[in-house]
PDB file of C-alpha atoms and ligand atoms in Angstrom:
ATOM      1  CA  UNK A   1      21.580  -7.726   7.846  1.00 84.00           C
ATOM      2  CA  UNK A   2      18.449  -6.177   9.808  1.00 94.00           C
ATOM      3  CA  UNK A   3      21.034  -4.232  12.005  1.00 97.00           C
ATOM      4  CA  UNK A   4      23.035  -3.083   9.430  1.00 98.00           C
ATOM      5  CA  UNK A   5      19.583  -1.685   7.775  1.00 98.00           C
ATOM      6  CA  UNK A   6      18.882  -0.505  10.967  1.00 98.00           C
ATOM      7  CA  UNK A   7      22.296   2.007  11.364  1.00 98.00           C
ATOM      8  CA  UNK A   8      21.959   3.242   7.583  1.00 98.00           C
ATOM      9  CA  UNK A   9      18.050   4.326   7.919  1.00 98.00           C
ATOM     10  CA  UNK A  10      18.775   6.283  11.360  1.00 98.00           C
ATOM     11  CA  UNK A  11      22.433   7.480   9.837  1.00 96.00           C
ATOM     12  CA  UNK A  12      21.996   8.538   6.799  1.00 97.00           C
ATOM     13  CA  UNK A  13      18.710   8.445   5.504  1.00 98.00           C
ATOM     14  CA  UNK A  14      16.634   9.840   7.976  1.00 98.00           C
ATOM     15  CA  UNK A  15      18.963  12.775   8.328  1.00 97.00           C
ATOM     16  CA  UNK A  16      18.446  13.861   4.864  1.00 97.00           C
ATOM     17  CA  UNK A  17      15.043  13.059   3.941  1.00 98.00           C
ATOM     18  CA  UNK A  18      12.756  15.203   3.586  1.00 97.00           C
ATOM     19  CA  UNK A  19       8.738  14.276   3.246  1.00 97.00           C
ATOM     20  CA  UNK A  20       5.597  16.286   4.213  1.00 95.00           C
ATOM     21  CA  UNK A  21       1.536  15.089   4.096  1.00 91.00           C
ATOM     22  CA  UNK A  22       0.367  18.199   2.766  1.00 90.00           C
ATOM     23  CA  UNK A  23      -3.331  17.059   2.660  1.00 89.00           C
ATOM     24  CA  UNK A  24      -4.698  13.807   4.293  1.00 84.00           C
ATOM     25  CA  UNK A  25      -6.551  12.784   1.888  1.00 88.00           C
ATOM     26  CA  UNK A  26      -3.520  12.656  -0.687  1.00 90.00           C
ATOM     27  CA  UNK A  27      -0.279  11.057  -1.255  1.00 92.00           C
ATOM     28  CA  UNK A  28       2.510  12.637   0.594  1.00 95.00           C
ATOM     29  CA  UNK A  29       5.475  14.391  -0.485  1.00 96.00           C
ATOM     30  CA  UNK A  30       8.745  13.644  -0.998  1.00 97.00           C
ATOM     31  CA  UNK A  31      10.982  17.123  -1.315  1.00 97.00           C
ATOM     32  CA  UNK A  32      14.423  15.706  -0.500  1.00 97.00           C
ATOM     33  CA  UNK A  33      15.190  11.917  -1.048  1.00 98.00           C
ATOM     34  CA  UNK A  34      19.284  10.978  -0.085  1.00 97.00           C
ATOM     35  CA  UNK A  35      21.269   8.622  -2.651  1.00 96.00           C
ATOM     36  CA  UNK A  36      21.272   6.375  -3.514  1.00 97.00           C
ATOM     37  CA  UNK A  37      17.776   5.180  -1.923  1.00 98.00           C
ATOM     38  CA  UNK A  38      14.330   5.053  -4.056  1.00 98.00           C
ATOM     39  CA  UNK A  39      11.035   5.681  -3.182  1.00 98.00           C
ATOM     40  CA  UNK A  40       9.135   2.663  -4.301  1.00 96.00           C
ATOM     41  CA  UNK A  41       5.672   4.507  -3.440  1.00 94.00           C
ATOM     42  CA  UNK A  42       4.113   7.173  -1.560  1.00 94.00           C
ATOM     43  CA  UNK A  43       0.702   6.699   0.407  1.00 93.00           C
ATOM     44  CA  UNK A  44      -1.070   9.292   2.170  1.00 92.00           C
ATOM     45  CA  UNK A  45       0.782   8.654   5.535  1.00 93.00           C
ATOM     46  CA  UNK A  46       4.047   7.434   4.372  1.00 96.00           C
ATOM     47  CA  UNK A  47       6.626   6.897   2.011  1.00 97.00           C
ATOM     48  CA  UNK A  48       7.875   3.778   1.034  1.00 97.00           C
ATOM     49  CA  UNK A  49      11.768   3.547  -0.079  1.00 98.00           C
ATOM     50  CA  UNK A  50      14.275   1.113  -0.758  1.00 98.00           C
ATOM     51  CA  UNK A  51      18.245   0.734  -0.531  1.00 98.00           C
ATOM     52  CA  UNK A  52      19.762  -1.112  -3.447  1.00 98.00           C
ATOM     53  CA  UNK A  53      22.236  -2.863  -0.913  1.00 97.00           C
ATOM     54  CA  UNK A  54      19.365  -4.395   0.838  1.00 97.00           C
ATOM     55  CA  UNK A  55      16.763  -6.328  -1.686  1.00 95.00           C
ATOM     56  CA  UNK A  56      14.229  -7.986  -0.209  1.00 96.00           C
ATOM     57  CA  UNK A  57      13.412  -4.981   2.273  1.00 98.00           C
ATOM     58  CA  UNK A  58      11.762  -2.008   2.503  1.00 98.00           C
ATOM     59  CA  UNK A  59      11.544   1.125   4.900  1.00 98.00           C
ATOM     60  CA  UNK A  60       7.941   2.726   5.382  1.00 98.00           C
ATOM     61  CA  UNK A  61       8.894   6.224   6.769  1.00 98.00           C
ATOM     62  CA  UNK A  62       5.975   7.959   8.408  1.00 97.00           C
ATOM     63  CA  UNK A  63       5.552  12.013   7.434  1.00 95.00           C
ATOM     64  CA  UNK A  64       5.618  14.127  10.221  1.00 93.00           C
ATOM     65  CA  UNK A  65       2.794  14.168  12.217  1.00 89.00           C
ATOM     66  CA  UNK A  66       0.573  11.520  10.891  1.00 89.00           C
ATOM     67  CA  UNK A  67      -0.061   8.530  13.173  1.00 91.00           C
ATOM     68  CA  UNK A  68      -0.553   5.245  13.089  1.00 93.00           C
ATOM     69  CA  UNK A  69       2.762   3.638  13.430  1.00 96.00           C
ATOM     70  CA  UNK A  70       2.145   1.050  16.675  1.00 96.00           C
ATOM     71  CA  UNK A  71      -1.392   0.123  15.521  1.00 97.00           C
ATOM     72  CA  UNK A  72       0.559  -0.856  12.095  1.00 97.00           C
ATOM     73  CA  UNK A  73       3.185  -2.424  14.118  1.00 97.00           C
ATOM     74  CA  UNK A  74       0.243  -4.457  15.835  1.00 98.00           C
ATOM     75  CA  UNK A  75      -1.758  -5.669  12.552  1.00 98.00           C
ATOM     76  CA  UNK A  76       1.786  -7.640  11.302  1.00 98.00           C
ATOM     77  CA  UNK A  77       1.958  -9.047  14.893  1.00 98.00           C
ATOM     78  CA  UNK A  78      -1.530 -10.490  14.464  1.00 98.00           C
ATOM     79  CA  UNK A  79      -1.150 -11.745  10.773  1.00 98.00           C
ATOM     80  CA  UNK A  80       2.184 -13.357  11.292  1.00 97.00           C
ATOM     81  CA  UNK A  81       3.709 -15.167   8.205  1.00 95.00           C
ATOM     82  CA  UNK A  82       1.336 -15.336   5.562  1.00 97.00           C
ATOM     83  CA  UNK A  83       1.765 -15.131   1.253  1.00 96.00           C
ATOM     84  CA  UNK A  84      -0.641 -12.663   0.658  1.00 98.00           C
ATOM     85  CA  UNK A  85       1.293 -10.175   3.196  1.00 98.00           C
ATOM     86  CA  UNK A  86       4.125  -8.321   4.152  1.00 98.00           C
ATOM     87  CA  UNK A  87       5.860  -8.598   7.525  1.00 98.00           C
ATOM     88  CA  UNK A  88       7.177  -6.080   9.850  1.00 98.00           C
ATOM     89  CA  UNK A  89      10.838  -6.943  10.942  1.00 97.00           C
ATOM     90  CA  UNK A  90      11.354  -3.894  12.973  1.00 98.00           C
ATOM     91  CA  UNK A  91       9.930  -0.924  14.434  1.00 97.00           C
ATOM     92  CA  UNK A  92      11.746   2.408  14.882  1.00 97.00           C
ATOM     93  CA  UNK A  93      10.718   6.260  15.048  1.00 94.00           C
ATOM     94  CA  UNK A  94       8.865   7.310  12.800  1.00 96.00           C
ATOM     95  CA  UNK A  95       9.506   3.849  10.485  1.00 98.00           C
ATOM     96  CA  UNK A  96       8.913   0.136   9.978  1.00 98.00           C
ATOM     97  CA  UNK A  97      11.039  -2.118   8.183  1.00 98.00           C
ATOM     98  CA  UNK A  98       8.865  -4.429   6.266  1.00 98.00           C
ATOM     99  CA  UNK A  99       9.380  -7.528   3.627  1.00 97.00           C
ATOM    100  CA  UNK A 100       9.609  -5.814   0.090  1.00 97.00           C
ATOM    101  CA  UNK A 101       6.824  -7.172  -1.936  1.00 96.00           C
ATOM    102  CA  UNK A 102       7.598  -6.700  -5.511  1.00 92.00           C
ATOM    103  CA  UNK A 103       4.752  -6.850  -7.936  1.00 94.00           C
ATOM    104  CA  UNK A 104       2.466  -3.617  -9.804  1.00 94.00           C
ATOM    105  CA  UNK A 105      -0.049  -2.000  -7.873  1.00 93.00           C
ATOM    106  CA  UNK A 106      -3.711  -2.845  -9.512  1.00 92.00           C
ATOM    107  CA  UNK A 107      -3.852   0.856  -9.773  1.00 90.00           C
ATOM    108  CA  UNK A 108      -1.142   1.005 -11.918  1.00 91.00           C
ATOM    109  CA  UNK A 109      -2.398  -1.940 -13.625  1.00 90.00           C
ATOM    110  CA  UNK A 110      -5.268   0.031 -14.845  1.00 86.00           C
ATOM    111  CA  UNK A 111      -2.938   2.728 -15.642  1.00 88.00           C
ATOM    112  CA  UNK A 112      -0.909   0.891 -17.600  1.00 88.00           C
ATOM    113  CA  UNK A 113      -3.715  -1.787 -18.737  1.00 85.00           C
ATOM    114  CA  UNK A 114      -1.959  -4.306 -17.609  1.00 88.00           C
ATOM    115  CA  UNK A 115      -5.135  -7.474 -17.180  1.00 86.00           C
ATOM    116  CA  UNK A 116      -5.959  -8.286 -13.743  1.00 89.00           C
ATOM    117  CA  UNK A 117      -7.087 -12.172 -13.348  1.00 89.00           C
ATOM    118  CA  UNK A 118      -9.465 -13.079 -11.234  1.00 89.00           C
ATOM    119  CA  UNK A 119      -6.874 -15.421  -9.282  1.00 93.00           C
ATOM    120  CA  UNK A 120      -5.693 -11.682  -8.221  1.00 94.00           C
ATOM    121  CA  UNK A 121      -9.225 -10.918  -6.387  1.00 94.00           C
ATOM    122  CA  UNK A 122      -9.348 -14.461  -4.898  1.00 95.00           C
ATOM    123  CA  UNK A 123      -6.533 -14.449  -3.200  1.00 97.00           C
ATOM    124  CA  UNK A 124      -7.496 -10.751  -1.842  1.00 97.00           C
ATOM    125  CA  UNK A 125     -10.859 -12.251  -0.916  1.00 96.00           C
ATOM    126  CA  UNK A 126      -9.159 -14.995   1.057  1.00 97.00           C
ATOM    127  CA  UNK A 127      -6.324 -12.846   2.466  1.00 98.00           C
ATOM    128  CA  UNK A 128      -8.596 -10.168   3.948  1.00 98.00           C
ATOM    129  CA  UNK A 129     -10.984 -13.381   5.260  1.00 98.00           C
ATOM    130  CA  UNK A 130      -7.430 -14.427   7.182  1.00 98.00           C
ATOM    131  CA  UNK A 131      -7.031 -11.319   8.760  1.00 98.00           C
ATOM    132  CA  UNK A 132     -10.861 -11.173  10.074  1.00 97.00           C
ATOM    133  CA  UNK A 133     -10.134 -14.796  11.437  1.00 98.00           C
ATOM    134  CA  UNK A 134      -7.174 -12.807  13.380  1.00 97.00           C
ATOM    135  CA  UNK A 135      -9.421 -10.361  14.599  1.00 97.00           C
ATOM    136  CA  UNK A 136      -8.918  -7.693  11.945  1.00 98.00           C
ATOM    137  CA  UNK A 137     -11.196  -5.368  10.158  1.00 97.00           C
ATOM    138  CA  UNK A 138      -9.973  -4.934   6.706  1.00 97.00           C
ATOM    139  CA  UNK A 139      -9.626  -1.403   6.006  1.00 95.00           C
ATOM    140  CA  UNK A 140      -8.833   0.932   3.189  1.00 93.00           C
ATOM    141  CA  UNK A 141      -8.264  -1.757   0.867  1.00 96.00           C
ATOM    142  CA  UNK A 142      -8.192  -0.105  -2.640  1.00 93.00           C
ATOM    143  CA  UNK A 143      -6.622  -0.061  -5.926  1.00 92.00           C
ATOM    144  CA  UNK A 144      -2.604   1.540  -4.470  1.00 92.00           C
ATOM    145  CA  UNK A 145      -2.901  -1.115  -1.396  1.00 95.00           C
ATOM    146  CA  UNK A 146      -3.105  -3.744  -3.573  1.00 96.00           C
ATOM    147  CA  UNK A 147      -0.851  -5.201  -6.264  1.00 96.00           C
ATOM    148  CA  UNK A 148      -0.421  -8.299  -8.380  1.00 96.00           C
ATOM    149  CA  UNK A 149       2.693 -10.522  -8.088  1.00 96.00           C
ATOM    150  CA  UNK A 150       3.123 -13.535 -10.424  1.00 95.00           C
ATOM    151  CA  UNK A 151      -0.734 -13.557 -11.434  1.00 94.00           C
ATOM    152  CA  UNK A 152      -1.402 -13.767  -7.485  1.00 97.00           C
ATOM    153  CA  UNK A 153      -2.821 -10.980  -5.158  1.00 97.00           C
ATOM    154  CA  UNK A 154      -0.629  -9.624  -2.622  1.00 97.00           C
ATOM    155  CA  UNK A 155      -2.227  -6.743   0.324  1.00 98.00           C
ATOM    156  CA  UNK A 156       0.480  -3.707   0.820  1.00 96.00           C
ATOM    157  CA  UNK A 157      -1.314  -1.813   3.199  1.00 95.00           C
ATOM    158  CA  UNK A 158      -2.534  -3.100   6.638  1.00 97.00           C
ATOM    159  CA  UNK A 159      -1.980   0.355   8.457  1.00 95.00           C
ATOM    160  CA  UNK A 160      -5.779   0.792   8.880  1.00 95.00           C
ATOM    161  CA  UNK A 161      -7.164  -2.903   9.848  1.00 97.00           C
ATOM    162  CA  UNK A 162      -7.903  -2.095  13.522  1.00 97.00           C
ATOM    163  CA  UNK A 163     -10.304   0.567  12.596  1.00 95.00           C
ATOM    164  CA  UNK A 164     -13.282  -0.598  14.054  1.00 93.00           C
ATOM    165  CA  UNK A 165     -15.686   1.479  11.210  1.00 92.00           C
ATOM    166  CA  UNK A 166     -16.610  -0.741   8.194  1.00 90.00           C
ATOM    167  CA  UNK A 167     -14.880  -0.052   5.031  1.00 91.00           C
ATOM    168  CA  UNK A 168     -16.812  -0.821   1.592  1.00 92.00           C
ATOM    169  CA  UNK A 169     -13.502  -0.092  -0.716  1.00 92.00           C
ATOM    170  CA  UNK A 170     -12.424  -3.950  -1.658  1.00 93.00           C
ATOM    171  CA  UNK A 171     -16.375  -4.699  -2.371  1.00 92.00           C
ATOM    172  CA  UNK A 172     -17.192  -1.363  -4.668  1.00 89.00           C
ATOM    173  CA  UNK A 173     -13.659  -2.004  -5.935  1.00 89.00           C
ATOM    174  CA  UNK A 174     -14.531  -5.405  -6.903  1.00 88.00           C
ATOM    175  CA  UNK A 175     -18.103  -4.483  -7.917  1.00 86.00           C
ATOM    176  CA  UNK A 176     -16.104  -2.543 -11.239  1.00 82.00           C
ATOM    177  CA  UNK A 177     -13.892  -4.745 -11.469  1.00 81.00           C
ATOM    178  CA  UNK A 178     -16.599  -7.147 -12.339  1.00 76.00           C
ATOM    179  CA  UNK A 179     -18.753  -4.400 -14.702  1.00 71.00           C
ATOM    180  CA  UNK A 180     -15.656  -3.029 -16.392  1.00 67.00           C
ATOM    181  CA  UNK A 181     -13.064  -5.671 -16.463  1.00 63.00           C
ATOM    182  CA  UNK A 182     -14.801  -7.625 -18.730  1.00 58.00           C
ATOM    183  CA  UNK A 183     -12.498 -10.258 -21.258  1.00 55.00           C
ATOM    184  CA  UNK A 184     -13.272  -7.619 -24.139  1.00 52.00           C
ATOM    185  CA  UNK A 185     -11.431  -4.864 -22.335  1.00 54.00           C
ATOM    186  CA  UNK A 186      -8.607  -6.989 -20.810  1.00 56.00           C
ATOM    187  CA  UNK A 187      -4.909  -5.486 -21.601  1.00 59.00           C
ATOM    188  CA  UNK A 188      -6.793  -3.200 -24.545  1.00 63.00           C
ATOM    189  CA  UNK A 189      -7.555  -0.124 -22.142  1.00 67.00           C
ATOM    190  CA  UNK A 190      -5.259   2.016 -21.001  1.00 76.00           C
ATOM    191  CA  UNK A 191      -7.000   4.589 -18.371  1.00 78.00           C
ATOM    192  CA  UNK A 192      -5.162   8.008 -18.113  1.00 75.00           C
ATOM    193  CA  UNK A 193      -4.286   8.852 -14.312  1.00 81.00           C
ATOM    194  CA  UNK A 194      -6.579  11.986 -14.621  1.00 81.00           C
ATOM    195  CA  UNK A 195      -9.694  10.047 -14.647  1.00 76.00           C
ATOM    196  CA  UNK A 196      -8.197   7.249 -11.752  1.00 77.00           C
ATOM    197  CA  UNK A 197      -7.777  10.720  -9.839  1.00 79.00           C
ATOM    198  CA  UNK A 198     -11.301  11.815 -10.610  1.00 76.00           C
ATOM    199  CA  UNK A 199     -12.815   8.824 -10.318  1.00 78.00           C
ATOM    200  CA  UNK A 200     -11.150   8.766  -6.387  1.00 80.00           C
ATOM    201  CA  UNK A 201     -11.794  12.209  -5.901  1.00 79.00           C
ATOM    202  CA  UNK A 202     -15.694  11.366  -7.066  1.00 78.00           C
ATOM    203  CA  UNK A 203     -15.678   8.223  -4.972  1.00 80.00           C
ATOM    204  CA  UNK A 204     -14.780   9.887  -1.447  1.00 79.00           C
ATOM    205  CA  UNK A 205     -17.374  12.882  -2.411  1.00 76.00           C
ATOM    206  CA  UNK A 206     -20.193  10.140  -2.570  1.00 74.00           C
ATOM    207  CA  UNK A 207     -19.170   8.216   0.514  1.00 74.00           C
ATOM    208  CA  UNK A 208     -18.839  11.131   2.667  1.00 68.00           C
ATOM    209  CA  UNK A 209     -21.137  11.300   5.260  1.00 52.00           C
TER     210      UNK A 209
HETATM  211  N1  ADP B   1       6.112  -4.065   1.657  1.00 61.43           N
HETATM  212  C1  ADP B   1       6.093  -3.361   0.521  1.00 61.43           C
HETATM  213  N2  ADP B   1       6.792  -3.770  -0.565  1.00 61.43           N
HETATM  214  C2  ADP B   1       6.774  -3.055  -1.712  1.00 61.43           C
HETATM  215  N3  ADP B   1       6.083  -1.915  -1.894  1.00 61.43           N
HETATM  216  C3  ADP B   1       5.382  -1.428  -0.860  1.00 61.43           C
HETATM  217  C4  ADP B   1       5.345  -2.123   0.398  1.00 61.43           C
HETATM  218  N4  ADP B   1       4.564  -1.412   1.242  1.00 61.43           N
HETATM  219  C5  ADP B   1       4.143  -0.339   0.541  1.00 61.43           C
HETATM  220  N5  ADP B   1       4.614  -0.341  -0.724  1.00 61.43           N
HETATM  221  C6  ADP B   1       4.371   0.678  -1.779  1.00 61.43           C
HETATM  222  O1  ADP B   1       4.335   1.964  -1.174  1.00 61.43           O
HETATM  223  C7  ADP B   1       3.050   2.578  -1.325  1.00 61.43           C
HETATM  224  C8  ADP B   1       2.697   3.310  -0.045  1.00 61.43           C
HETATM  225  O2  ADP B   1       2.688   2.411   1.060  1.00 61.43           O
HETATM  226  P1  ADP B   1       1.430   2.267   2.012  1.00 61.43           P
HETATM  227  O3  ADP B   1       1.738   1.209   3.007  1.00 61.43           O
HETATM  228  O4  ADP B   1       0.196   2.107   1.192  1.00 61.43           O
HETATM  229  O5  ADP B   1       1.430   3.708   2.720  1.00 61.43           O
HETATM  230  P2  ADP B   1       0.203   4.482   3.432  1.00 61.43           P
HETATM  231  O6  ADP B   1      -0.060   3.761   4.743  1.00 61.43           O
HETATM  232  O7  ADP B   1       0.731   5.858   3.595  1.00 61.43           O
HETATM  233  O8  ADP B   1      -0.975   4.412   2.487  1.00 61.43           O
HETATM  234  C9  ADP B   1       2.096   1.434  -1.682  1.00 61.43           C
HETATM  235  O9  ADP B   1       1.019   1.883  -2.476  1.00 61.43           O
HETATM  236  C10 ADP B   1       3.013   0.495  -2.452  1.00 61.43           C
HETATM  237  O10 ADP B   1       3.155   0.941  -3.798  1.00 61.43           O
HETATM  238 MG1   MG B   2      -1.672   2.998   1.334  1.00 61.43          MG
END
């Protein structure tokens, strides 16, 4: 099954698609995208696409030159099997095959104001205390590397967790969550993607340093 992922990614897809990181700090780009795949999401090193002959698995294809790869390659080592997580099943150049966790992003719950229960942030809570036990610095955890699956919390994103910096995302994320997300609001708001955009936009000016 794996190897039969394996031959179609480095036959077919990789020869046709076509993706570019225009600016770091945003989502890359996907100009050319082969049938009959789908891109499932885009973050601002990779894209993230899926083959509908192959369900529970995904391909993380890394845009040219942005690195990162083998350190991602070594966080799912050191996690292993665990709920709140993905796993990496193989490694090739420039792309990881990973478990396909299905579920909606928190920042697309906000987008679409779908409510986010506090079992969600738990479970993240607990999760990212797993992969400190591991040796792991949780990293870049935010509203797109995080989604909800069956009322649980699942992390999509590890690329970052062996940056040795401290990252303050998950806590000010949770901090709103907390102010904003009140019961009042819950599955009432929707909140247009052109203040999310500001609001990330405003939240990297203030934490640059
Ligand atoms: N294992 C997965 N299963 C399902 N969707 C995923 C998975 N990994 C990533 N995604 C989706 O693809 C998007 C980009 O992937 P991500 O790993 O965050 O890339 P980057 O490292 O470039 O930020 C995520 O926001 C999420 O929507
Ligand atoms: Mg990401």
């Amino acid at each position: 099954m794996i190897s039969e992922f394996i031959d179609i990614i480095e036959q077919e897809l990789l020869k046709g698609l076509r993706i570019e990181s225009v600016d770091p700090h945003d989502p890359i780009e996907v100009q050319f995208l082969p049938k009959p795949w789908k891109l499932v999401g885009a973050g601002n090193y990779a894209a993230v696409l899926s083959h509908p002959d192959f369900n529970g698995l995904v391909v993380k294809v890394y845009a040219p030159g942005r690195a990162g790869l083998e350190e991602e390659v070594e966080v799912y080592r050191r996690l292993g099997k665990h709920p709140a997580y993905s796993e990496c099943y193989h490694a090739g150049s420039p792309y990881l095959i990973l478990r396909r966790l299905s579920g909606i992003t928190l920042y697309n719950c906000v987008l679409r104001g779908v409510p986010i229960p506090r079992q969600v942030i738990e479970d993240i809570d607990s999760a990212l205390d797993f992969a400190r036990s591991k040796g792991l610095n949780p990293h870049d955890v935010h509203g797109k590397n995080v989604m909800l699956k069956d009322g649980r919390g699942v992390v999509v994103d590890v690329s970052d967790f062996l940056k040795a910096e401290p990252c303050f995302m998950w806590d000010d994320l949770k901090k709103a969550y907390g102010r904003f997300y009140s019961p009042v609001f819950i599955g009432r708001v929707k909140v247009p993607e052109w203040m999310l955009t500001a609001v990330r936009k405003g939240y990297r000016y203030f934490k640059r340093s």
